[in-house]
XYZ file of C-alpha atoms in Angstrom:
705
model
C -68.212 114.462 18.805
C -71.778 113.340 19.460
C -74.087 114.516 16.664
C -77.768 113.989 16.057
C -78.025 112.410 12.602
C -81.407 112.599 10.859
C -82.199 110.646 7.717
C -83.835 112.989 5.210
C -82.901 110.960 2.134
C -85.600 111.212 -0.505
C -87.358 113.936 1.477
C -88.623 117.071 -0.318
C -90.541 119.061 2.314
C -88.527 120.467 5.295
C -91.664 120.212 7.440
C -91.243 116.421 7.383
C -88.055 116.752 9.439
C -89.768 117.628 12.711
C -91.457 114.228 13.300
C -88.031 112.592 12.949
C -86.440 114.588 15.758
C -87.780 112.384 18.545
C -86.731 109.094 16.913
C -83.271 110.493 16.109
C -82.470 111.740 19.606
C -82.239 109.103 22.317
C -81.075 109.461 25.865
C -77.320 109.923 25.770
C -74.731 110.103 28.519
C -72.846 112.615 26.389
C -74.784 115.750 25.369
C -75.398 116.196 21.665
C -73.115 118.880 20.200
C -74.283 119.075 16.593
C -76.927 117.889 14.147
C -76.697 116.639 10.564
C -79.543 116.116 8.134
C -78.679 113.586 5.392
C -80.156 114.674 2.072
C -80.005 113.688 -1.587
C -82.708 115.905 -3.126
C -81.790 119.380 -4.390
C -85.433 120.398 -3.920
C -85.150 119.668 -0.187
C -81.966 121.726 0.085
C -83.492 124.700 -1.757
C -86.692 124.512 0.241
C -84.798 124.411 3.546
C -83.146 127.717 2.656
C -86.297 129.490 1.409
C -88.039 132.292 3.266
C -91.229 130.223 3.486
C -89.464 127.669 5.663
C -87.882 130.127 8.122
C -90.206 128.830 10.893
C -88.878 125.322 10.336
C -85.296 126.529 10.685
C -86.113 128.453 13.889
C -87.850 125.392 15.314
C -84.890 123.128 14.559
C -82.419 125.539 16.155
C -84.571 126.020 19.260
C -85.541 122.381 19.666
C -82.089 120.876 19.308
C -80.088 123.521 21.167
C -76.754 122.480 19.664
C -73.824 124.506 18.390
C -74.037 123.449 14.767
C -76.828 122.201 12.494
C -76.141 121.351 8.871
C -77.487 119.498 5.891
C -75.037 116.972 4.462
C -76.062 116.905 0.846
C -74.719 114.495 -1.720
C -74.258 116.505 -4.913
C -74.469 114.234 -7.965
C -73.168 116.993 -10.228
C -69.949 117.423 -8.253
C -69.888 113.810 -7.040
C -69.134 115.091 -3.561
C -70.671 115.485 -0.109
C -71.377 119.129 0.767
C -72.198 120.721 4.116
C -74.813 123.508 4.339
C -75.130 125.153 7.751
C -78.677 125.972 8.840
C -78.990 129.510 10.253
C -82.097 131.431 11.348
C -82.297 133.473 8.139
C -80.729 131.122 5.580
C -78.663 128.038 4.885
C -75.103 128.556 3.761
C -72.596 126.172 2.187
C -69.606 125.759 4.491
C -67.789 122.845 2.842
C -67.966 122.007 -0.865
C -66.098 118.733 -0.446
C -66.910 117.457 3.009
C -64.847 114.613 4.450
C -67.478 112.348 5.987
C -65.222 109.743 7.604
C -65.932 110.644 11.212
C -69.661 111.274 10.852
C -70.196 108.126 8.776
C -68.347 106.049 11.334
C -70.525 107.390 14.142
C -73.779 106.767 12.251
C -72.795 103.232 11.236
C -71.532 102.392 14.723
C -74.950 103.359 16.100
C -76.642 101.111 13.553
C -74.392 98.228 14.572
C -75.184 98.811 18.226
C -78.903 99.136 17.508
C -79.182 95.627 16.058
C -76.183 93.998 17.694
C -78.223 91.427 19.591
C -79.595 90.005 16.304
C -76.737 90.541 13.863
C -73.595 90.443 15.999
C -72.958 87.043 17.538
C -70.312 86.483 20.157
C -68.837 83.126 20.996
C -68.420 81.835 24.514
C -66.451 79.269 26.446
C -68.186 76.425 24.586
C -67.971 77.646 20.984
C -66.382 80.057 18.526
C -66.537 80.426 14.730
C -64.589 79.050 11.763
C -64.663 81.514 8.870
C -64.589 80.627 5.144
C -61.027 82.011 5.058
C -59.916 79.279 7.499
C -59.521 81.688 10.405
C -61.090 81.125 13.795
C -62.780 84.045 15.511
C -64.648 84.800 18.700
C -67.369 86.913 17.054
C -69.349 87.134 13.840
C -71.373 89.941 12.289
C -73.736 89.871 9.299
C -74.644 93.275 7.854
C -77.797 92.008 6.146
C -79.346 91.317 9.548
C -78.765 94.933 10.644
C -80.791 96.344 7.770
C -84.308 95.954 9.117
C -86.116 98.838 7.431
C -85.847 101.694 4.929
C -84.119 103.986 7.405
C -81.369 101.431 8.106
C -80.854 100.842 4.392
C -80.729 104.559 3.591
C -78.145 105.286 6.261
C -75.745 102.610 5.064
C -76.336 103.559 1.432
C -75.824 107.291 1.975
C -72.233 106.918 3.135
C -71.479 104.740 0.094
C -72.976 107.082 -2.523
C -69.692 108.718 -3.484
C -67.913 105.383 -3.899
C -70.693 103.925 -6.044
C -71.143 107.157 -8.015
C -67.433 107.173 -8.920
C -67.522 103.566 -10.104
C -68.706 102.147 -13.414
C -68.934 98.523 -12.263
C -69.602 97.202 -8.762
C -68.706 93.854 -7.199
C -70.338 92.973 -3.882
C -69.185 90.220 -1.554
C -72.621 88.638 -1.119
C -76.130 88.839 -2.560
C -77.303 89.444 1.026
C -76.315 93.135 0.599
C -77.670 93.578 -2.951
C -80.226 96.067 -1.609
C -77.401 98.544 -0.902
C -76.145 99.058 -4.476
C -79.724 98.876 -5.780
C -80.816 101.673 -3.435
C -77.701 103.717 -4.242
C -78.281 103.445 -7.981
C -81.922 104.391 -7.454
C -80.879 107.546 -5.593
C -78.194 108.371 -8.160
C -80.477 107.687 -11.124
C -77.896 105.344 -12.598
C -77.928 101.851 -14.081
C -74.392 100.799 -13.224
C -73.931 97.047 -13.596
C -73.035 95.025 -10.517
C -72.469 91.397 -9.619
C -71.932 89.395 -6.446
C -69.410 86.759 -5.491
C -71.032 83.315 -5.220
C -69.030 82.569 -2.080
C -65.808 83.460 -0.325
C -62.889 83.052 -2.801
C -61.222 80.626 -0.405
C -64.134 78.242 -0.951
C -65.165 78.751 -4.599
C -62.132 80.118 -6.387
C -63.215 79.106 -9.896
C -66.738 80.485 -9.497
C -65.347 83.747 -8.154
C -62.960 83.948 -11.105
C -65.888 83.472 -13.487
C -67.604 86.497 -11.911
C -64.451 88.606 -12.085
C -63.731 87.528 -15.649
C -67.325 87.683 -16.896
C -67.466 88.553 -20.579
C -69.993 91.362 -20.107
C -69.491 94.566 -22.116
C -69.975 96.666 -18.964
C -67.130 94.937 -17.144
C -64.820 94.981 -20.144
C -65.382 98.718 -20.602
C -65.168 99.584 -16.892
C -62.399 101.981 -15.919
C -63.334 102.445 -12.257
C -64.504 99.119 -10.837
C -65.420 98.926 -7.160
C -65.404 96.083 -4.653
C -68.050 96.661 -1.980
C -67.619 94.484 1.096
C -70.072 94.319 3.950
C -67.736 93.344 6.793
C -63.976 92.843 6.944
C -62.525 90.703 9.701
C -59.148 89.275 8.717
C -59.158 90.977 5.298
C -58.549 87.737 3.378
C -61.548 88.209 1.082
C -60.329 91.635 -0.024
C -56.768 90.409 -0.514
C -57.855 87.331 -2.475
C -60.277 89.291 -4.629
C -57.687 91.930 -5.464
C -55.265 89.163 -6.414
C -57.825 87.565 -8.767
C -58.789 90.937 -10.235
C -55.211 92.073 -10.806
C -54.447 88.838 -12.649
C -57.454 89.337 -14.910
C -57.121 93.109 -15.440
C -53.583 94.285 -14.728
C -54.316 97.665 -16.362
C -57.481 98.425 -14.360
C -57.458 100.123 -10.979
C -59.817 98.457 -8.494
C -61.026 100.500 -5.539
C -62.361 98.885 -2.383
C -64.766 99.982 0.326
C -66.172 98.037 3.240
C -69.005 99.178 5.461
C -67.564 97.695 8.636
C -64.230 96.313 9.715
C -62.904 94.779 12.900
C -59.313 95.568 11.990
C -57.571 98.780 11.032
C -57.439 99.591 7.311
C -57.877 102.574 5.025
C -60.950 101.425 3.085
C -63.591 100.844 5.780
C -66.279 103.357 6.704
C -66.528 102.156 10.289
C -63.850 100.423 12.341
C -65.882 98.602 14.985
C -64.193 98.230 18.368
C -65.711 94.962 19.527
C -62.586 93.070 20.582
C -62.883 90.611 17.707
C -59.974 88.156 17.815
C -58.794 86.078 14.863
C -56.504 83.052 14.960
C -55.109 80.809 12.257
C -56.895 77.439 12.278
C -53.532 75.804 13.002
C -52.882 77.847 16.152
C -56.325 78.593 17.525
C -56.256 79.439 21.228
C -60.023 78.857 21.465
C -59.649 75.279 20.215
C -56.838 74.694 22.716
C -59.244 75.437 25.564
C -61.833 72.966 24.226
C -64.102 75.506 22.545
C -66.044 74.054 19.562
C -65.552 75.748 16.180
C -68.872 76.412 14.386
C -68.720 76.995 10.657
C -69.846 80.182 8.916
C -71.481 79.502 5.548
C -69.219 80.770 2.713
C -71.959 82.369 0.596
C -74.963 82.987 2.849
C -72.591 84.141 5.626
C -74.805 82.677 8.322
C -73.569 80.602 11.200
C -74.150 76.940 10.488
C -75.991 74.792 12.992
C -73.741 73.221 15.652
C -75.304 69.847 14.735
C -73.609 69.866 11.327
C -71.972 66.514 10.785
C -69.242 64.708 8.905
C -70.392 61.976 6.512
C -68.546 58.687 6.126
C -67.994 56.825 2.875
C -69.079 53.393 4.075
C -67.762 50.167 2.501
C -71.302 49.369 1.328
C -71.510 52.585 -0.688
C -67.880 52.545 -1.801
C -68.293 49.043 -3.236
C -71.425 49.612 -5.326
C -69.414 50.033 -8.537
C -66.956 47.222 -7.783
C -68.238 44.850 -10.514
C -67.652 47.439 -13.233
C -63.993 47.681 -12.282
C -63.641 43.900 -12.100
C -64.977 43.478 -15.647
C -62.942 46.306 -17.170
C -59.850 46.050 -14.997
C -57.472 45.424 -17.903
C -58.878 48.152 -20.142
C -59.384 51.130 -17.823
C -56.619 53.227 -19.381
C -58.409 52.944 -22.743
C -61.964 53.310 -21.445
C -61.614 56.202 -18.984
C -60.948 59.847 -19.863
C -61.343 62.934 -17.687
C -61.803 66.614 -18.538
C -62.810 65.990 -22.160
C -64.732 68.017 -24.718
C -66.871 65.797 -26.955
C -66.959 67.500 -30.366
C -69.677 65.124 -31.569
C -72.097 66.608 -29.048
C -71.614 70.343 -29.435
C -68.286 70.201 -27.629
C -69.993 69.366 -24.350
C -67.536 69.111 -21.485
C -67.354 65.709 -19.832
C -65.580 65.749 -16.505
C -65.883 61.953 -16.426
C -65.948 60.298 -19.863
C -66.435 56.602 -20.613
C -65.398 55.634 -24.146
C -68.264 53.523 -25.431
C -66.359 52.329 -28.506
C -63.680 50.820 -26.291
C -66.245 49.284 -23.914
C -68.206 47.774 -26.820
C -65.067 45.908 -27.991
C -64.690 44.033 -24.717
C -65.685 40.382 -24.457
C -67.783 40.961 -21.316
C -69.854 43.647 -23.029
C -70.494 41.556 -26.136
C -71.470 38.543 -24.057
C -73.913 40.614 -21.979
C -75.383 42.146 -25.138
C -75.825 38.727 -26.742
C -77.556 37.458 -23.614
C -79.981 40.388 -23.583
C -80.779 40.047 -27.302
C -81.278 36.272 -26.951
C -83.716 36.691 -24.063
C -85.687 39.628 -25.452
C -85.615 39.532 -29.272
C -86.877 37.183 -31.974
C -86.240 37.065 -35.740
C -89.438 39.126 -36.087
C -88.120 41.979 -33.942
C -86.881 45.420 -35.027
C -83.863 47.165 -33.512
C -83.659 50.959 -33.894
C -80.341 52.602 -32.999
C -80.013 56.283 -32.224
C -76.296 55.973 -33.089
C -75.217 53.836 -36.047
C -73.429 51.128 -34.098
C -71.636 48.186 -35.819
C -71.686 46.029 -32.668
C -75.466 46.334 -32.379
C -75.959 45.809 -36.096
C -73.897 42.621 -35.930
C -75.805 41.324 -32.885
C -79.145 42.164 -34.528
C -78.307 40.317 -37.737
C -76.998 37.349 -35.729
C -80.415 37.130 -34.063
C -82.155 37.347 -37.454
C -83.884 40.596 -36.495
C -84.150 43.807 -38.556
C -81.791 46.749 -37.971
C -82.436 50.459 -38.693
C -80.379 53.523 -37.843
C -82.885 56.163 -36.669
C -80.979 59.181 -35.304
C -84.159 61.299 -35.246
C -87.613 60.442 -33.987
C -89.213 61.143 -37.386
C -86.983 58.456 -38.950
C -89.320 55.879 -37.379
C -92.127 56.857 -39.750
C -90.083 56.494 -42.922
C -91.963 54.074 -45.164
C -89.592 51.106 -44.864
C -88.980 51.555 -41.131
C -92.671 52.008 -40.306
C -93.631 48.957 -42.348
C -91.094 46.836 -40.463
C -92.311 48.163 -37.092
C -95.915 47.257 -37.969
C -94.876 43.661 -38.674
C -92.557 43.368 -35.654
C -93.442 41.470 -32.494
C -90.959 43.561 -30.495
C -89.198 46.915 -30.920
C -85.887 47.716 -29.250
C -84.513 51.279 -29.229
C -80.806 51.424 -28.504
C -78.575 54.297 -27.385
C -74.851 53.889 -26.825
C -74.536 56.038 -23.693
C -77.233 57.711 -21.639
C -76.998 59.870 -18.526
C -80.531 61.093 -17.981
C -82.349 59.211 -20.773
C -83.439 62.367 -22.618
C -83.207 60.774 -26.069
C -85.194 57.751 -24.958
C -87.848 60.058 -23.547
C -88.127 61.939 -26.847
C -88.558 58.702 -28.794
C -91.124 57.432 -26.296
C -93.136 60.665 -26.502
C -93.047 60.573 -30.295
C -94.352 56.992 -30.312
C -97.192 57.854 -27.942
C -98.175 60.900 -29.991
C -98.117 59.060 -33.330
C -101.236 56.925 -33.830
C -99.638 54.469 -36.251
C -96.652 53.795 -34.012
C -98.639 53.563 -30.779
C -101.080 51.100 -32.376
C -98.313 48.986 -33.874
C -95.900 48.677 -30.925
C -97.002 46.243 -28.226
C -93.583 45.320 -26.831
C -90.851 47.939 -26.507
C -87.427 47.958 -24.889
C -85.229 50.989 -24.312
C -81.706 49.624 -24.020
C -78.608 51.658 -23.130
C -75.148 50.336 -23.863
C -73.720 52.332 -20.972
C -76.050 53.836 -18.384
C -74.148 56.323 -16.205
C -76.741 58.238 -14.168
C -75.918 60.915 -11.605
C -78.154 59.170 -9.060
C -78.375 55.441 -8.418
C -82.065 55.561 -7.554
C -83.562 58.864 -8.643
C -82.619 58.718 -12.345
C -83.437 55.020 -12.588
C -86.825 55.609 -10.964
C -87.626 58.555 -13.233
C -86.745 56.595 -16.376
C -88.741 53.564 -15.307
C -91.705 55.823 -14.556
C -91.303 57.439 -17.966
C -90.352 54.467 -20.158
C -91.124 51.242 -18.340
C -94.279 52.015 -16.398
C -97.032 49.441 -16.011
C -99.084 49.457 -19.205
C -101.895 46.926 -19.770
C -101.596 47.282 -23.548
C -97.810 47.409 -24.031
C -94.906 45.486 -22.506
C -92.373 48.140 -21.549
C -88.768 47.673 -20.447
C -85.801 49.904 -19.664
C -82.425 48.146 -19.415
C -78.688 48.617 -19.818
C -75.592 46.552 -20.531
C -73.071 48.516 -18.413
C -73.859 50.672 -15.419
C -71.880 53.116 -13.276
C -73.053 56.111 -11.259
C -70.949 59.184 -12.078
C -71.230 62.941 -11.516
C -72.585 64.883 -14.490
C -70.952 68.257 -13.908
C -69.762 71.057 -16.161
C -66.531 72.997 -16.315
C -67.227 75.082 -13.217
C -67.206 71.959 -11.052
C -64.612 69.956 -12.982
C -61.558 69.301 -10.726
C -59.225 69.473 -13.737
C -60.747 72.767 -14.940
C -60.273 74.104 -11.423
C -56.646 73.001 -11.506
C -56.084 74.494 -14.965
C -57.594 77.848 -13.991
C -55.530 78.037 -10.790
C -52.267 77.214 -12.562
C -52.922 79.474 -15.560
C -53.789 82.360 -13.292
C -50.504 82.076 -11.435
C -47.961 81.129 -14.096
C -46.146 84.049 -15.624
C -46.256 83.969 -19.441
C -42.905 83.273 -21.042
C -41.613 82.672 -24.543
C -39.926 79.475 -23.442
C -42.021 77.778 -20.812
C -40.642 74.826 -18.913
C -41.188 72.882 -15.746
C -43.873 70.511 -14.493
C -46.563 73.141 -14.012
C -46.102 74.509 -17.540
C -46.309 70.997 -18.963
C -49.359 70.284 -16.825
C -51.134 73.421 -18.124
C -50.345 72.397 -21.692
C -51.759 68.943 -21.071
C -54.910 70.182 -19.319
C -55.538 72.717 -22.096
C -56.068 69.898 -24.608
C -59.785 69.236 -24.134
C -60.030 67.203 -27.341
C -57.907 64.378 -25.916
C -58.711 65.073 -22.276
C -56.727 63.517 -19.441
C -56.014 59.789 -19.429
C -54.095 57.145 -17.518
C -51.566 58.260 -14.958
C -52.231 61.936 -15.787
C -55.554 61.745 -13.955
C -53.598 63.153 -11.021
C -50.656 65.522 -10.765
C -47.217 63.998 -10.143
C -44.389 65.798 -8.387
C -41.946 63.191 -9.691
C -41.914 59.748 -11.309
C -42.152 57.861 -8.009
C -45.941 58.202 -7.938
C -46.644 57.343 -11.593
C -46.409 53.553 -11.203
C -48.572 53.301 -8.072
C -51.496 50.857 -8.281
C -54.323 50.082 -5.873
C -53.465 47.724 -3.048
C -55.266 44.513 -2.164
C -58.575 44.050 -0.354
C -60.027 47.444 -1.294
C -63.808 47.779 -1.348
C -63.589 50.229 -4.265
C -61.908 48.155 -6.975
C -59.719 45.047 -7.483
C -56.045 44.774 -6.606
C -53.685 46.635 -8.959
C -56.392 48.894 -10.391
C -54.734 51.689 -12.348
C -54.645 55.315 -11.206
C -57.412 56.419 -13.579
C -59.607 53.546 -12.341
C -59.183 54.559 -8.700
C -60.030 58.178 -9.535
C -63.164 56.992 -11.336
C -64.119 54.557 -8.567
C -63.898 57.266 -5.909
C -65.802 59.710 -8.133
C -68.578 57.123 -8.409
C -68.554 56.411 -4.668
C -68.724 60.105 -3.758
C -71.610 60.598 -6.186
C -73.435 57.700 -4.522
C -72.818 59.512 -1.234
C -74.173 62.791 -2.636
C -77.374 61.124 -3.796
C -77.895 58.794 -0.844
C -81.575 58.113 -0.135
C -80.903 58.548 3.571
C -80.977 62.278 4.298
C -78.788 61.902 7.364
C -76.087 59.960 5.492
C -75.999 62.168 2.386
C -72.983 64.298 1.489
C -74.725 67.663 1.251
C -72.808 70.859 2.108
C -75.963 72.988 1.977
C -77.516 75.575 4.245
C -78.579 75.935 7.015
C -77.453 72.367 7.747
C -74.287 71.001 6.249
C -73.097 67.436 5.930
C -69.519 67.346 4.737
C -66.798 64.792 4.151
C -65.822 63.356 7.512
C -62.106 63.664 8.214
C -62.264 60.047 9.430
C -62.492 58.973 5.774
C -58.814 59.845 5.456
C -58.079 57.402 8.258
C -60.383 54.618 7.034
C -58.929 54.899 3.542
C -55.233 55.080 4.302
C -53.786 54.276 0.854
C -52.189 57.330 -0.673
C -53.877 56.672 -4.025
C -57.382 56.557 -2.525
C -56.672 59.653 -0.460
C -55.491 61.372 -3.647
C -58.731 60.409 -5.381
C -60.792 61.767 -2.480
C -58.904 65.059 -2.599
C -59.225 65.274 -6.391
C -62.943 64.443 -6.656
C -64.415 66.211 -3.621
C -65.520 69.821 -4.095
C -64.134 72.571 -1.881
C -67.426 73.016 -0.033
C -67.649 69.282 0.623
C -64.592 69.440 2.868
C -66.441 71.864 5.161
C -64.437 74.072 7.498
C -64.024 72.281 10.787
C -63.784 68.823 9.176
C -61.376 70.266 6.620
C -59.055 71.392 9.385
C -59.133 67.905 10.904
C -58.462 66.440 7.445
C -55.455 68.690 6.922
C -54.099 67.671 10.320
C -54.349 64.000 9.301
C -52.715 64.577 5.922
C -49.835 66.716 7.206
C -48.595 63.916 9.428
C -48.120 61.573 6.454
C -47.224 63.815 3.507
C -43.555 62.922 3.870
C -44.077 59.163 3.549
C -42.915 57.827 0.183
C -45.923 55.508 -0.109
C -48.111 58.623 0.098
C -46.445 60.311 -2.887
C -49.703 60.557 -4.816
C -51.327 62.225 -1.846
C -48.579 64.840 -1.581
C -49.055 65.721 -5.253
C -52.810 66.071 -4.936
C -52.555 67.926 -1.629
C -50.347 70.459 -3.393
C -52.875 70.983 -6.210
C -55.743 71.205 -3.714
C -53.983 73.997 -1.820
C -53.179 75.877 -5.048
C -56.830 75.550 -6.116
C -58.119 76.765 -2.747
C -59.722 73.465 -1.720
C -57.417 73.119 1.267
C -55.714 75.885 3.257
C -51.999 76.526 3.227
C -50.128 75.237 6.225
C -47.053 76.485 8.003
C -46.383 73.025 9.428
C -44.960 71.168 6.433
C -42.109 68.933 7.466
C -38.627 69.673 6.144
C -38.597 66.368 4.254
C -41.683 67.517 2.363
C -40.193 70.904 1.564
C -37.075 69.148 0.284
C -39.164 67.040 -2.106
C -40.860 70.211 -3.335
C -37.630 72.126 -3.857
C -37.448 71.491 -7.602
C -40.999 72.776 -8.072
C -40.192 75.810 -5.958
C -37.214 76.678 -8.150
C -39.164 76.018 -11.384
C -42.348 77.928 -10.475
C -41.919 80.091 -7.366
C -45.004 82.144 -8.278
C -47.221 79.056 -7.960
C -45.482 77.441 -5.036
C -45.898 80.549 -2.915
C -49.630 79.690 -3.027
C -48.940 76.200 -1.730
C -46.414 76.798 1.023
C -47.097 79.245 3.828
């Protein structure tokens, strides 16, 4: 079968077909045997069959000289493709429910061939590709790069009309193909809701689950949801998506369609025969021959630059927070909480929470506060606290200064407070904990905009009890520019008592939220739940208390619960508790993410990606530090190629008893989709996991290949 296929989508006048004949018929080794006109307008169909357009029909028949010419019309009323044969005196319907599989495949194969040099990339002896699903392949295709104009878009869209018309909610695998459902809905005159996956599910499981489980009325009411995939290679995206969807909506029936596929399946419009070969990353024949694996970006689906590099956590960066852990070494279990909802602040989620009340009780904090107050305050000074804080009140009174609790900016202009400010030689505004300094900025702006305050205040300090910025230099610089800039009329100062750089991320990026979602989605509900995973879910579900102490990481058994940090670490002192090591590594990684040096920054972006170098898992060989790296690093930050090297390093030592923490965290990372499953676990490891396998086989099947 070798048909001429002419795009008449949106066309009304049959006379407009003739100019398309030349562009639709190229030199072909095989003679054309038929012709199909793709149409979506009823007006075009009616006009093609009218007496007035008989000359057009004669011209088509004479010009093409093929056995069969027909209009393939998509009928919105019947939600079906219909074939109308063009004859000299009329057009006649010959199939009311045309099966378009063969014709669609031919048309799409031609489109692929047309743009193959730009959109279809083949590897060679020197390189191949590592996919987001952890497979290695010799070729890569991106549909978005094959859609160069309106004709290309219409052709792809036409063969998907029936699928999209039958659906009442559409998921697409990437925003790069958003034009396809938009064009289809335009043709159909519909407003069906659709959404795109943020990345391959193997890379961003939690984000993908949030799309699948979105609380939109359209999705909740949908009875015929559709997954539209641009290209299927190994099929892992489809399988993973269906698994996520079935967990969320067991009663809904999800249909799937892909435009192209390089493997046989029953849901693809075009099976492309391009000799695409896939290997597991563990048994890649290309790697064995010395070919370099180049990563494919998990959301943009572009090939990353071969110069992408692994970033090392240097001792200089890792040790920046060392002093904090020296000072609070004995109190870390009380000070540090993870995965906590703070009800006092609108139930904001804190992935990393430092308990100010506990810090303020420590001798080192009180001594540092006293030193600051002694150097910067006099008995004529005024201290304003955003939070009513007994420690600050006590220190203020001890200095002989005046204390006011001013939770709101307007509290500064209350009669008594304003009178005290006007008499004061210095004003100090205190906040217990600040991340970005937003409250300080509001108070500063209010002072500048109020004539009485701005005239009265000639010396002002903004003092944070705990300053925990997300960037060691950017946030500090912004606050100094905003609060402590050079002012000829006012002495300005921004300072803090305690300081530690920490990530400020929400629930979507919280490692414990990721763990909770993965476990909840896999555990079968039961009246009497038991086992470590059930207890872990119960613990992680308590956001009020959060996660503290040894529970900062998962434990397969009790052997890993008493582990402390070894000696001579650059991160923290000897015998630092588990929660302290997790926090220290979180701080170090955040320093790496915000490094001033572009080339040394941990930045898994696009088109260039700088990911966690696998060598970090050699440099930091303690199981507890490795556990903290696995726990705190995001899935994308492991990369693809470096991730495979990391897994190879970890697998060799998972069975060692002194790496028990690492085995636990490796297990959670695989369940969460951070790391790929491996078929090369040693028997000693499988033996240690046997109890978990018997307790929760549904979860452990995700962890063990």
